[in-house]
Amino acid sequence: HCSADCEIVVNEANFVRKCIGAESCQDDLWGKLVCTNFKVSFISHNSLPRQRFQCTHRLLGEHDIPLACVEQVVTVNDVKGKQKILGSNQKLKFNPTELILYCKDFRIIRFRFDEAGPESAKKVCLAIAHYSHPADPQLLFGFEYVGKRYHGSAGEQVNGVDPGGGMQTPLFDCSSDWDREIKRTGASEWRVCTINQGYFISPSLPEFFVVPVSLADQDLKQYACFFYSHKWCWNHSSGSALVRMSNISDPQQQRKVEQRISSAITKSHPLRSDVFKSDLDKTLPNIQDIQAALLKLRQICVIDPFEESEEKWLSSLEMINDLLYSVWVCTENEDRDLSCVISCLVQLMCDPHCRSLHGFQGLIQKEWVMAGHRFLDRCNHLKKNDKEESPVFLLFLDCAWQLWNQYPAAFEFTDVYLTVLGDSMWVPIFSTFLFNCPRQRAENSRDFASSKSIHLGQDQALRFPPVWDWSQQFSLKDQTLFNNPLYVGKIATCVQNGTVKTFTHRRSKKNYSSTLRGLPSALRNGSIGPNDTLARRNSLVLRLRSDLSQVREQQETPSERFIRDFFSRPVDLQGLLLPQLLPSHLSVWKLYFLRWVPEAQIPQGGPITTFHKLSVLTDEIEMLQNQLKQYKGAGGTPNNLHVEPSKMYFKSTSTPHQPPAPPEYLSSSFPFSPVGNLCRPGILGTPLSKFLNGAKIWLSTETLANETF
C-alpha cells in the first residue's frame, strides 16, 4: 500500500498458513509472509468473505501489521517443545514451526510453517524481530516515508504534505495559533512568549508558549533553569486559568519560583483569586501503575481463556480503574504525562469547542504534542525503554470515551474516531506520535536530511505529516465514519407552531446494561442509602468506598451540593459536562479492547445497529433541509438542485418512509473486520458473550432474587 520507493521487502517465506482457529482449521489462509521495513504483511492465495462495510486503510492491508504495533515476537517448535521470545540481533537455534505475534492493539496473530522451508521460516522470523526493534529514531519508517516523498521544487507537495494544507486543526507550532487560542478563550491577561525560539531556554517546551502579561521576558530568562516547565493551557470564561507546572527539586528555589508564578497567575484573574494547586505525583498513579493496568486488561481480554463462571472475569475487570480529576493548577515531577491527561479532561468537560472534531485535535496537539509528551518512550517505538513504556495517551482516550459514552450528543465525533486515533499511534509516519518533544523532531529530521543529502529549504526540518491529515489513511467516504449523527451543535433550532425555538437536549434516563435490574433512587444522586444494597461480591458493579457510602451522614460540602444539583437538572450539551463516576456508569470500551475477540462479536447487533439507523435518519433530514433551502432560493422551482455530499457513512434511500433494515453483514466490530485477523476459536455460550449480548440467563435465579441491579 505504501509507495514502492520507500518501502523495502526485507525477507519473505512462501507456503505459510495464517491460523484463523486455535487448531488446524479449514478456514485457515495460505500465502506468503513478508517482512518489510514498515510492516509484517501476509499475501493470501485464497480469501475469506469480506465485510462489505469496512474501513479500508490506505497504508495497511487487511492482513498487515505495522512493525511498531508488534509487542512481542514468539517462535515455537512444537516437535522439540521449544519456545523463544525474539529480540533484535538474536540467534534462533531451532527451526520454527509456528510464529506468534502479540500486538499492541490486542491482536494475537499466528502463522504456521508446516509446508514452508525451514531456513526461509527462520529468516523471516528473525527479520520481523530485528526490524520491529529499531535502535535509533531515524530507523523508524516515518523518516524513509517522509524523505523519499520529499519534493525540492516549488511543487504542490512538500514531503508528501500539501503546504496549503486544507488543515483546520491548529498545530500550535507558530505564534499565530497561540494568539488565536488566547483570543478564543478570552485570556486577555496572557501573551505569547517567543524567548524559546531555537529551544535555547527549554528542550522540552515548544518554541512558542503563553505566559502572564505581568511576566516580562527578562523575568523568564532569570528563572530559565526553573521556569521552563510552566505551561498555560486554557482560560475559563470566568477568568480562571488552567496551568501546568513541574516540581522543582531545590526546595528554596521552588518556593521562590512558585511565589513569582502564583503572583503572576493571580494578577491575570479579574478578581485576583488565589491559585489552587494540585500535586499529581501525590494523587495519581505513576506510569508503571498505568502500564501494569494495561497488561492486566490485555490478559483478561485476549490471553486468558474465559471461565465458565463469570465471577473471575468480572472480578478481574474490577481491578482496572480510570481516574478523572478536575484541577486548575496541576503539577507533577516532569509535567509531561498525567498532567496532559488532567488538563485535557478539564477542557473536555468545560469547553464545548474541545468536543468538536477540530477542537479535540487541536487540544491533543496543544496539550500533548507541543507540550512534550514523550510518545517515543511511552509507546516504546524503539523497544528498548520497557521501564519508560506506559499507555498514558490511551488512558486519556479511554477517559474521553467514558465521557463520550455518557454524553454522546455533546461530541461531534464518534467512538470509531477515538478507536482509529488510538490505532494511529502504531503507524509511525506521523509527527504526532513519533517524538518526545518538538526539539527532538527538529534535531532528528535535520540529521536525517543531512545524511540523505535532502535540501530542507526554509523550514529547516522535514515536514512529517500530522495524523490530522486523515486523507493519508482513509478515503473521504471512510472519514464520514467520524461524524456523529447524534451531535447537537451550538446552533440547533426547530420550528414548533410557527415559532423558531432553540433545541434543548434534556437528560434522558441512563440506559443501563440489560444485566442490571434497576437503579436505587439514592444512587441517582451519587450515593447509597442505608436500605440500598449493591450487587454480590464478584459482580461487575463495585461496592463504593466506605467514605462515599456514608456521605449522607456527613454535612454536605459546597462541591457535593454543586454535583448533586448538577445531576438533578437537565444537561446543557454546550456547557459543563461532569462524568458520572459510579462503577455502574463505567463500561468497557469494547470497540477498542474487544474487537478482535471472536466471543465478543455480535452479528447484526451492538452499537452499529443504532449507528446505522441514526445515520440514515440524519442523512434524510439533511437532504430534505438542503432541498428546502435550494427550493426557496430558486423561487419555488426545484430544478437543478445541487445535492451536497452526505456527512454520513450510511445514507437514506429514495423512499424515506421505508428506511432500510440494518445490513446483515454488520457486526459489533464495525468498521473493523475480524475476518482473517483472528486466531481463536469461536466459543459460544461463554459468560463474556452473554454479557456483551445483554443476556440475563447467565445470572442464576437464586442470584437474581438477591440482586439490587
XYZ file of C-alpha atoms in Angstrom:
709
model
C 0.000 0.000 0.000
C 2.941 2.355 0.605
C 4.999 3.980 -2.125
C 7.323 1.414 -3.692
C 10.334 3.712 -3.446
C 10.205 3.978 0.358
C 9.048 0.511 1.461
C 11.588 -2.270 1.009
C 10.999 -6.024 1.280
C 13.490 -7.423 3.802
C 12.573 -11.105 3.857
C 9.740 -13.450 2.978
C 8.576 -17.045 3.256
C 6.207 -18.962 0.958
C 3.626 -21.657 1.752
C 2.796 -20.119 5.127
C -0.525 -20.785 6.841
C -2.230 -17.997 8.765
C -4.283 -19.535 11.556
C -7.877 -18.471 11.929
C -8.765 -21.039 14.595
C -6.781 -22.256 17.600
C -6.236 -25.646 15.968
C -5.792 -26.638 12.334
C -8.860 -25.403 10.558
C -10.220 -25.489 7.036
C -10.743 -21.723 7.248
C -7.016 -21.037 7.628
C -5.386 -18.950 4.903
C -2.400 -19.963 2.778
C 0.009 -17.432 1.352
C 3.290 -15.564 1.615
C 4.583 -13.960 4.825
C 6.565 -10.806 4.074
C 8.612 -8.526 6.326
C 9.300 -5.003 5.042
C 10.907 -2.012 6.734
C 7.364 -0.835 7.590
C 5.134 -3.803 8.297
C 4.517 -7.530 8.525
C 2.368 -8.437 5.536
C 0.523 -11.636 4.670
C -0.335 -12.036 0.998
C -3.075 -14.628 0.791
C -3.592 -17.041 -2.112
C -7.213 -17.503 -1.124
C -9.746 -15.217 0.507
C -12.411 -15.175 3.159
C -15.781 -13.415 2.914
C -15.158 -9.709 3.273
C -17.322 -7.432 5.341
C -18.829 -5.098 2.780
C -18.923 -2.066 5.015
C -15.371 -1.995 6.293
C -12.910 0.819 6.810
C -10.083 0.437 4.256
C -6.698 1.741 5.325
C -4.653 3.391 2.580
C -1.321 2.407 4.142
C -2.195 -1.028 5.514
C -3.958 -4.022 4.019
C -6.364 -6.324 5.840
C -3.554 -8.702 6.853
C -0.864 -6.075 7.527
C 0.638 -5.238 10.912
C 2.870 -2.159 11.344
C 6.192 -3.133 12.887
C 5.649 -0.548 15.635
C 2.446 -2.396 16.598
C 4.286 -5.663 17.268
C 4.630 -6.065 21.029
C 6.296 -9.470 21.142
C 7.670 -11.980 18.615
C 7.418 -15.603 19.795
C 8.773 -18.573 17.831
C 7.735 -22.142 18.577
C 8.998 -25.592 17.605
C 6.188 -27.910 18.640
C 8.203 -31.040 17.740
C 11.002 -30.241 20.185
C 8.680 -28.441 22.581
C 10.735 -25.246 22.443
C 9.657 -21.632 22.525
C 11.627 -18.378 22.354
C 10.842 -14.684 22.534
C 12.904 -12.990 19.826
C 14.513 -9.581 20.081
C 16.821 -7.622 17.816
C 20.051 -9.314 16.609
C 19.258 -12.565 18.390
C 20.028 -16.066 17.150
C 17.482 -18.817 16.728
C 18.932 -22.295 17.244
C 15.845 -24.244 16.164
C 13.704 -24.176 13.050
C 10.354 -22.568 13.932
C 7.159 -24.402 13.112
C 4.988 -21.543 14.378
C 5.224 -17.755 14.780
C 3.015 -15.864 17.243
C 2.806 -12.067 17.084
C 1.371 -10.296 20.123
C 0.239 -6.835 19.032
C -0.217 -3.610 20.965
C -3.772 -3.264 19.635
C -4.702 -6.551 21.411
C -4.447 -8.798 18.344
C -2.751 -12.181 18.550
C -1.698 -13.434 15.100
C -0.415 -16.990 14.456
C 1.423 -18.343 11.419
C 2.367 -21.978 10.742
C 5.397 -23.103 8.710
C 4.428 -26.759 8.176
C 4.922 -26.513 4.416
C 7.444 -23.671 4.315
C 11.196 -24.194 4.003
C 12.837 -24.230 7.458
C 15.542 -21.721 6.518
C 13.151 -19.213 4.979
C 10.858 -19.558 8.018
C 13.766 -18.854 10.372
C 14.974 -15.865 8.329
C 11.583 -14.181 8.141
C 11.078 -14.621 11.917
C 14.495 -13.088 12.648
C 13.790 -10.233 10.220
C 10.469 -9.407 11.928
C 12.135 -9.445 15.351
C 15.018 -7.270 14.167
C 13.050 -4.648 12.247
C 10.420 -4.313 14.974
C 13.228 -3.305 17.382
C 14.925 -0.285 15.728
C 17.930 1.041 17.637
C 17.585 4.681 16.610
C 14.624 7.006 15.936
C 15.886 7.659 12.410
C 15.480 3.953 11.636
C 11.729 4.280 12.108
C 9.876 4.026 8.816
C 8.500 7.562 9.131
C 11.857 9.028 8.160
C 12.101 6.952 4.981
C 8.459 7.696 4.188
C 8.925 11.454 4.500
C 12.423 11.574 2.990
C 11.528 9.661 -0.175
C 8.354 11.687 -0.765
C 10.183 14.994 -0.415
C 9.870 17.415 -3.360
C 12.585 20.034 -3.515
C 10.968 22.122 -6.247
C 8.152 24.584 -5.647
C 5.571 21.949 -6.450
C 2.257 21.150 -4.817
C 3.734 18.901 -2.170
C 6.439 19.240 0.429
C 7.454 15.900 1.901
C 4.162 14.440 0.765
C 2.192 17.125 2.630
C 0.148 19.752 0.845
C 1.647 23.051 2.138
C -1.719 24.734 1.604
C -2.892 22.073 3.945
C -6.611 22.423 3.885
C -5.926 21.700 7.547
C -8.388 23.187 10.002
C -6.555 21.791 13.025
C -4.073 24.235 14.603
C -0.655 22.637 15.156
C 0.499 25.285 17.684
C 3.930 25.368 16.053
C 3.667 29.110 15.356
C 2.777 32.155 17.433
C -0.385 32.874 15.425
C -2.037 29.616 16.566
C -1.408 30.562 20.200
C -2.689 34.092 19.578
C -5.936 32.705 18.202
C -6.311 30.399 21.212
C -5.760 33.304 23.604
C -8.467 35.315 21.841
C -10.826 32.314 21.633
C -10.654 31.720 25.390
C -10.685 35.411 26.321
C -7.329 35.226 28.122
C -6.642 38.965 27.846
C -4.050 38.922 30.647
C -1.863 36.355 28.906
C 0.551 36.717 25.988
C 2.632 34.606 23.610
C 6.287 34.313 24.606
C 8.969 33.744 21.949
C 12.163 33.539 24.021
C 12.447 29.759 23.417
C 12.914 30.075 19.668
C 15.705 27.699 18.752
C 14.981 25.841 22.019
C 17.581 27.920 23.897
C 15.600 28.075 27.149
C 13.972 24.646 27.401
C 14.498 21.484 25.340
C 11.040 20.128 26.189
C 8.921 23.268 25.651
C 7.718 24.396 22.224
C 9.308 27.447 20.666
C 6.168 29.449 21.475
C 4.177 29.307 24.704
C 1.884 31.520 26.767
C 2.732 33.439 29.962
C 1.001 36.100 32.094
C 1.438 39.626 30.746
C 2.865 40.672 34.124
C 5.899 38.458 33.484
C 8.470 40.153 31.287
C 10.859 38.199 29.098
C 13.681 39.265 31.393
C 11.936 37.569 34.328
C 11.593 34.390 32.338
C 15.261 34.394 31.378
C 16.218 34.953 35.017
C 14.277 31.861 36.066
C 15.110 29.940 32.884
C 16.577 26.886 34.628
C 13.486 26.533 36.844
C 10.687 28.164 34.899
C 10.975 26.047 31.753
C 8.024 23.796 32.515
C 5.409 26.470 33.214
C 2.624 25.939 30.646
C -0.591 27.864 30.184
C -3.292 25.528 28.904
C -6.641 27.289 28.817
C -8.808 30.062 30.262
C -12.350 29.659 31.516
C -14.903 32.347 30.727
C -14.785 33.353 34.402
C -11.132 34.328 34.002
C -9.682 31.295 35.766
C -6.624 29.818 34.073
C -5.515 26.212 33.820
C -1.739 25.932 34.206
C 0.701 23.025 34.209
C 3.976 23.034 36.122
C 6.696 20.579 37.057
C 8.070 20.172 40.549
C 11.422 21.799 41.294
C 13.966 19.662 43.108
C 15.546 22.563 45.031
C 13.135 23.455 47.911
C 14.391 27.044 48.279
C 14.180 27.766 44.577
C 10.806 26.019 44.426
C 9.291 28.381 46.997
C 10.806 31.405 45.291
C 9.684 30.465 41.789
C 6.222 29.301 42.904
C 5.617 32.620 44.638
C 6.598 34.503 41.490
C 4.461 32.310 39.254
C 1.465 32.277 41.610
C 1.598 36.064 41.896
C 1.585 36.436 38.106
C -1.303 33.988 37.711
C -3.280 35.782 40.435
C -2.813 39.106 38.631
C -4.221 37.534 35.457
C -7.545 36.795 37.195
C -10.246 39.523 37.184
C -10.943 39.019 40.904
C -7.294 38.363 41.821
C -8.335 34.966 43.163
C -5.820 32.725 44.880
C -4.185 29.895 42.977
C -5.437 26.383 43.648
C -2.664 23.821 43.316
C -2.835 20.042 42.995
C 0.216 17.793 43.182
C -0.446 14.972 40.725
C 2.512 12.927 41.955
C 0.717 12.549 45.291
C -2.804 11.974 43.993
C -2.436 9.889 40.818
C -0.765 6.576 39.949
C 2.651 6.574 38.312
C 3.376 5.408 34.781
C 4.355 1.923 35.966
C 0.920 1.523 37.595
C -0.773 2.513 34.323
C 1.344 0.053 32.352
C 0.525 -2.724 34.849
C -3.196 -1.966 34.456
C -2.920 -2.270 30.665
C -1.147 -5.631 30.968
C -3.917 -6.899 33.265
C -6.546 -5.689 30.822
C -4.795 -7.427 27.923
C -4.511 -10.596 29.990
C -8.208 -10.843 30.751
C -9.385 -9.634 27.329
C -7.308 -11.631 24.869
C -4.936 -14.060 26.545
C -6.709 -15.909 29.363
C -9.479 -18.336 28.367
C -12.868 -17.190 29.587
C -14.141 -19.098 32.588
C -17.388 -20.977 32.728
C -18.236 -18.786 35.697
C -18.403 -15.054 35.076
C -17.081 -14.201 38.529
C -13.372 -14.476 37.730
C -13.640 -12.433 34.529
C -15.759 -9.674 36.045
C -13.805 -9.501 39.306
C -10.595 -9.209 37.266
C -12.156 -6.378 35.313
C -12.984 -4.630 38.580
C -9.272 -4.289 39.319
C -8.795 -1.819 36.452
C -9.954 1.757 37.024
C -9.847 5.002 35.085
C -9.258 8.135 37.150
C -10.859 11.506 36.394
C -9.893 14.634 38.290
C -10.545 18.339 37.816
C -7.930 20.856 38.968
C -6.856 24.362 37.981
C -3.113 24.188 38.517
C -1.659 20.702 38.215
C 1.945 19.748 38.896
C 3.945 16.562 38.563
C 7.578 15.632 38.527
C 8.187 16.253 34.820
C 4.866 17.809 33.740
C 4.686 15.647 30.612
C 2.494 12.656 31.478
C -0.571 12.694 33.706
C -0.764 16.483 33.603
C -1.521 16.020 29.895
C -4.453 13.765 30.837
C -5.784 16.073 33.540
C -5.502 19.323 31.578
C -7.247 17.746 28.567
C -10.078 16.281 30.632
C -10.710 19.619 32.354
C -11.007 21.325 28.968
C -13.061 18.482 27.515
C -15.586 18.780 30.344
C -15.676 22.597 30.427
C -15.191 23.754 26.839
C -17.635 22.632 24.101
C -15.097 23.690 21.449
C -12.870 20.814 22.565
C -15.713 18.393 21.859
C -15.765 19.311 18.180
C -13.566 17.296 15.827
C -11.009 20.005 15.067
C -11.185 21.365 18.610
C -10.376 17.924 20.025
C -7.475 17.512 17.594
C -6.147 20.950 18.467
C -6.429 20.056 22.153
C -4.203 16.991 21.662
C -1.761 18.955 19.526
C -1.510 21.685 22.177
C -1.517 19.614 25.373
C 0.371 16.506 24.225
C 2.471 17.074 21.128
C 3.739 20.626 21.667
C 3.831 20.248 25.453
C 6.381 17.472 25.036
C 4.646 14.230 25.997
C 7.237 11.536 25.423
C 5.423 9.495 22.772
C 8.638 7.821 21.587
C 9.321 6.451 25.081
C 5.757 5.864 26.233
C 4.833 3.987 23.032
C 8.253 2.289 23.201
C 8.725 2.559 19.437
C 12.396 1.590 19.832
C 11.614 -1.408 22.095
C 14.455 -0.539 24.465
C 12.759 1.506 27.190
C 10.480 -1.072 28.822
C 10.552 0.817 32.133
C 9.545 4.022 30.341
C 6.686 2.408 28.415
C 3.198 3.360 29.540
C -0.127 3.858 27.700
C -0.768 7.350 29.082
C -2.323 8.636 25.863
C -4.504 5.534 25.571
C -5.641 6.176 29.159
C -6.746 9.655 28.082
C -8.621 8.273 25.060
C -10.358 5.774 27.341
C -11.365 8.585 29.733
C -12.579 10.647 26.768
C -14.588 7.656 25.568
C -16.186 7.232 29.020
C -17.326 10.877 28.860
C -18.443 10.396 25.241
C -20.359 7.283 26.272
C -22.271 9.250 28.904
C -22.943 12.337 26.724
C -22.779 11.139 23.094
C -24.818 14.063 21.723
C -22.236 16.542 23.062
C -19.456 15.287 20.795
C -19.084 15.948 17.092
C -17.068 12.762 16.585
C -17.848 9.069 17.084
C -16.271 6.275 19.089
C -14.951 4.951 15.767
C -12.860 8.125 15.525
C -11.416 7.564 19.010
C -10.577 3.958 18.133
C -8.876 4.936 14.873
C -6.936 7.640 16.707
C -5.652 5.065 19.197
C -4.579 2.797 16.327
C -2.699 5.617 14.606
C -0.019 5.553 17.302
C 1.317 2.362 15.726
C 1.602 3.733 12.171
C 4.900 5.567 12.735
C 4.887 8.069 9.908
C 3.087 10.895 11.719
C 4.916 13.576 13.678
C 2.071 13.483 16.205
C 3.116 10.223 17.896
C 6.729 9.850 16.775
C 8.810 12.069 19.059
C 9.329 13.010 22.692
C 9.178 16.765 22.024
C 9.267 19.271 19.148
C 13.004 19.809 19.574
C 13.705 16.099 19.096
C 11.693 16.137 15.873
C 13.666 19.120 14.569
C 17.070 17.710 15.510
C 16.430 14.206 14.169
C 14.926 15.465 10.933
C 17.905 17.757 10.328
C 20.360 14.932 10.992
C 18.443 12.549 8.747
C 18.186 15.110 5.941
C 21.909 15.774 6.192
C 22.764 12.064 5.986
C 20.498 11.622 2.951
C 21.526 14.915 1.284
C 17.964 16.260 1.389
C 17.584 20.012 0.910
C 15.336 21.294 3.680
C 14.527 24.765 2.416
C 13.047 27.445 4.672
C 11.564 25.053 7.236
C 14.982 23.691 8.244
C 13.248 20.429 9.121
C 11.461 17.579 7.410
C 7.722 18.125 7.226
C 6.233 14.992 8.752
C 2.501 14.672 8.096
C 0.361 15.161 11.215
C -2.116 12.407 11.931
C -4.874 15.014 11.485
C -4.384 14.794 7.719
C -6.736 11.808 7.645
C -6.607 11.569 3.852
C -3.226 9.875 4.315
C -5.051 6.914 5.873
C -8.689 6.916 4.756
C -10.888 7.857 1.838
C -13.417 10.684 2.160
C -16.202 8.121 2.478
C -14.450 6.316 5.335
C -13.785 9.639 7.059
C -17.553 10.168 7.301
C -17.456 7.468 9.978
C -16.018 10.144 12.258
C -19.210 12.258 12.086
C -21.594 11.693 14.975
C -25.273 11.673 13.874
C -26.320 12.420 17.469
C -24.239 15.594 17.755
C -26.086 18.701 18.904
C -24.099 21.740 17.768
C -24.246 25.312 19.010
C -26.930 26.328 16.524
C -29.671 23.758 16.701
C -33.126 25.169 16.076
C -36.504 23.705 15.370
C -39.857 25.148 14.309
C -42.802 24.483 16.599
C -46.233 26.022 15.956
C -44.635 28.519 13.594
C -42.092 29.695 16.186
C -38.352 29.081 15.929
C -37.062 27.571 19.154
C -33.571 26.653 20.220
C -33.147 22.925 20.551
C -32.624 21.830 24.147
C -31.418 18.333 24.811
C -32.853 17.132 28.072
C -31.118 14.467 30.022
C -32.581 11.114 29.136
C -32.767 8.262 31.558
C -29.495 6.369 31.672
C -29.700 3.260 29.527
C -28.062 0.737 31.780
C -26.969 -2.702 30.697
C -29.796 -5.202 30.485
C -27.963 -7.270 33.093
C -28.724 -4.530 35.621
C -32.126 -4.678 37.226
C -32.946 -1.108 38.106
C -31.296 1.731 39.930
C -31.858 2.683 43.580
C -33.104 6.221 43.890
C -30.233 7.149 46.183
C -27.674 6.136 43.588
C -29.131 8.591 41.110
C -27.784 11.328 43.367
C -24.369 9.710 43.624
C -24.650 7.891 46.956
C -26.077 4.770 48.568
C -28.898 4.922 51.035
C -28.963 2.792 54.178
C -31.558 0.427 52.688
C -29.847 0.042 49.337
C -27.530 -2.874 48.695
C -25.013 -3.381 45.981
C -24.555 -6.439 43.800
C -22.864 -9.584 45.054
C -19.157 -9.570 45.819
C -17.908 -10.564 42.378
C -20.397 -8.687 40.238
C -19.336 -6.151 37.636
C -20.643 -3.408 39.920
C -18.123 -2.456 42.595
C -19.025 -1.641 46.149
C -18.345 2.018 46.736
C -15.666 3.024 49.206
C -16.789 3.335 52.801
C -16.133 7.069 52.907
C -18.509 7.603 49.971
C -21.167 5.241 51.304
C -21.553 7.463 54.376
C -21.764 10.729 52.522
C -25.354 11.281 53.629
C -24.387 11.041 57.292
C -21.883 13.860 56.880
C -22.535 17.512 56.315
C -22.804 18.316 52.620
C -19.914 20.363 51.274
C -20.377 23.074 48.611
C -18.763 20.850 45.965
C -21.057 17.940 46.875
C -24.063 20.246 46.730
C -22.933 21.508 43.311
C -22.594 17.974 41.961
C -25.987 16.958 43.363
C -27.629 19.999 41.802
C -25.821 19.411 38.503
C -27.141 15.880 38.097
C -30.641 16.860 39.146
C -31.198 19.347 36.292
C -31.294 18.896 32.502
C -27.895 18.668 30.897
C -26.548 21.529 28.803
C -24.627 19.863 25.988
C -22.837 23.136 25.238
C -21.922 23.713 28.869
C -20.177 21.861 31.645
C -20.203 18.056 31.471
C -19.360 16.185 34.655
C -18.561 12.478 34.369
C -20.628 10.029 36.340
C -18.088 8.008 38.286
C -20.140 5.271 39.896
C -18.944 1.837 38.751
C -22.342 1.207 37.183
C -21.730 4.196 34.881
C -18.382 2.947 33.588
C -18.146 0.355 30.840
C -15.586 -1.463 28.732
C -14.522 0.316 25.542
C -15.491 -2.745 23.548
C -14.730 -1.361 20.099
C -11.094 -0.874 21.044
C -10.326 -3.608 23.559
C -12.597 -6.456 22.422
C -12.947 -6.024 18.653
C -10.520 -8.875 17.842
C -12.104 -11.331 20.301
C -14.455 -13.755 18.486
C -16.541 -14.292 21.614
C -17.258 -10.580 21.771
C -18.700 -10.258 18.273
C -22.429 -9.621 17.982
C -23.625 -10.298 14.416
C -26.305 -7.847 13.255
C -26.167 -6.169 16.646
C -24.332 -3.983 19.073
C -23.985 -0.192 18.761
C -23.638 -0.447 14.985
C -27.362 -1.130 14.614
C -28.199 2.128 16.375
C -25.486 3.971 14.469
C -26.884 2.728 11.162
C -30.434 3.874 11.920
C -29.336 7.260 13.244
C -27.082 7.847 10.227
C -29.888 7.098 7.786
C -32.273 9.397 9.659
C -29.702 12.218 9.914
C -28.852 11.914 6.234
C -32.534 12.082 5.308
C -33.064 15.207 7.433
C -30.018 16.964 5.970
C -31.060 16.021 2.440
C -34.555 17.434 2.952
C -33.176 20.605 4.575
C -30.795 21.211 1.662
C -33.589 20.648 -0.842
C -35.849 23.042 1.049
C -33.159 25.765 1.101
C -32.474 25.415 -2.601
C -36.190 25.242 -3.391
C -36.741 28.556 -1.600
C -33.679 30.072 -3.257
C -34.943 29.018 -6.698
C -38.230 30.826 -6.165
C -40.209 27.671 -5.621
C -38.851 25.810 -8.625
C -36.976 22.683 -7.539
C -34.937 22.491 -10.735
C -31.196 21.821 -10.991
C -30.921 21.189 -7.289
C -27.317 20.723 -6.205
C -27.028 17.800 -3.801
C -24.273 18.262 -1.223
C -22.229 15.182 -0.305
C -23.593 13.389 2.717
C -21.786 13.617 6.019
C -22.998 10.157 6.947
C -21.461 6.795 6.083
C -24.897 5.181 5.783
C -27.272 7.097 3.542
C -31.047 7.261 3.282
C -32.907 5.652 0.419
C -35.248 7.261 -2.100
C -38.212 6.064 -0.015
C -37.698 7.760 3.357
C -40.887 6.314 4.804
C -39.443 2.816 4.478
C -35.899 3.040 5.855
C -33.657 0.085 5.049
C -33.056 -2.590 7.624
C -29.543 -2.933 9.061
C -27.344 -4.882 6.639
C -26.963 -8.478 7.733
C -23.178 -8.444 7.374
C -22.654 -5.789 10.043
C -21.391 -6.783 13.458
C -20.441 -5.053 16.706
C -16.819 -4.890 15.491
C -17.746 -2.432 12.705
C -15.861 -0.924 10.929
C -13.045 -3.335 11.804
C -13.441 -6.738 10.218
C -12.163 -9.624 12.356
C -12.265 -11.954 9.349
C -8.752 -13.130 8.602
C -7.340 -11.445 11.690
C -8.431 -13.834 14.424
C -6.705 -16.912 15.697
C -9.088 -18.005 18.422
C -11.991 -20.433 18.206
C -15.484 -19.068 18.405
C -16.620 -20.078 21.876
C -20.363 -19.694 22.103
C -22.161 -19.534 25.394
C -19.325 -18.067 27.445
C -20.176 -15.573 30.176
C -18.452 -12.833 28.170
C -20.505 -13.361 25.027
C -23.684 -13.477 27.090
C -22.647 -10.381 28.983
C -21.960 -8.471 25.761
C -25.252 -9.613 24.259
C -27.104 -8.383 27.353
C -28.475 -11.766 28.400
C -29.735 -12.356 31.940
C -29.727 -16.129 31.750
C -26.157 -16.409 32.992
C -27.265 -14.991 36.327
C -28.795 -17.780 38.355
C -32.377 -17.499 39.579
C -31.155 -17.507 43.156
C -28.682 -14.723 42.434
C -31.251 -12.637 40.579
C -33.598 -12.821 43.533
C -30.957 -11.178 45.718
C -29.689 -8.670 43.137
C -30.273 -4.957 43.553
C -29.301 -4.264 39.954
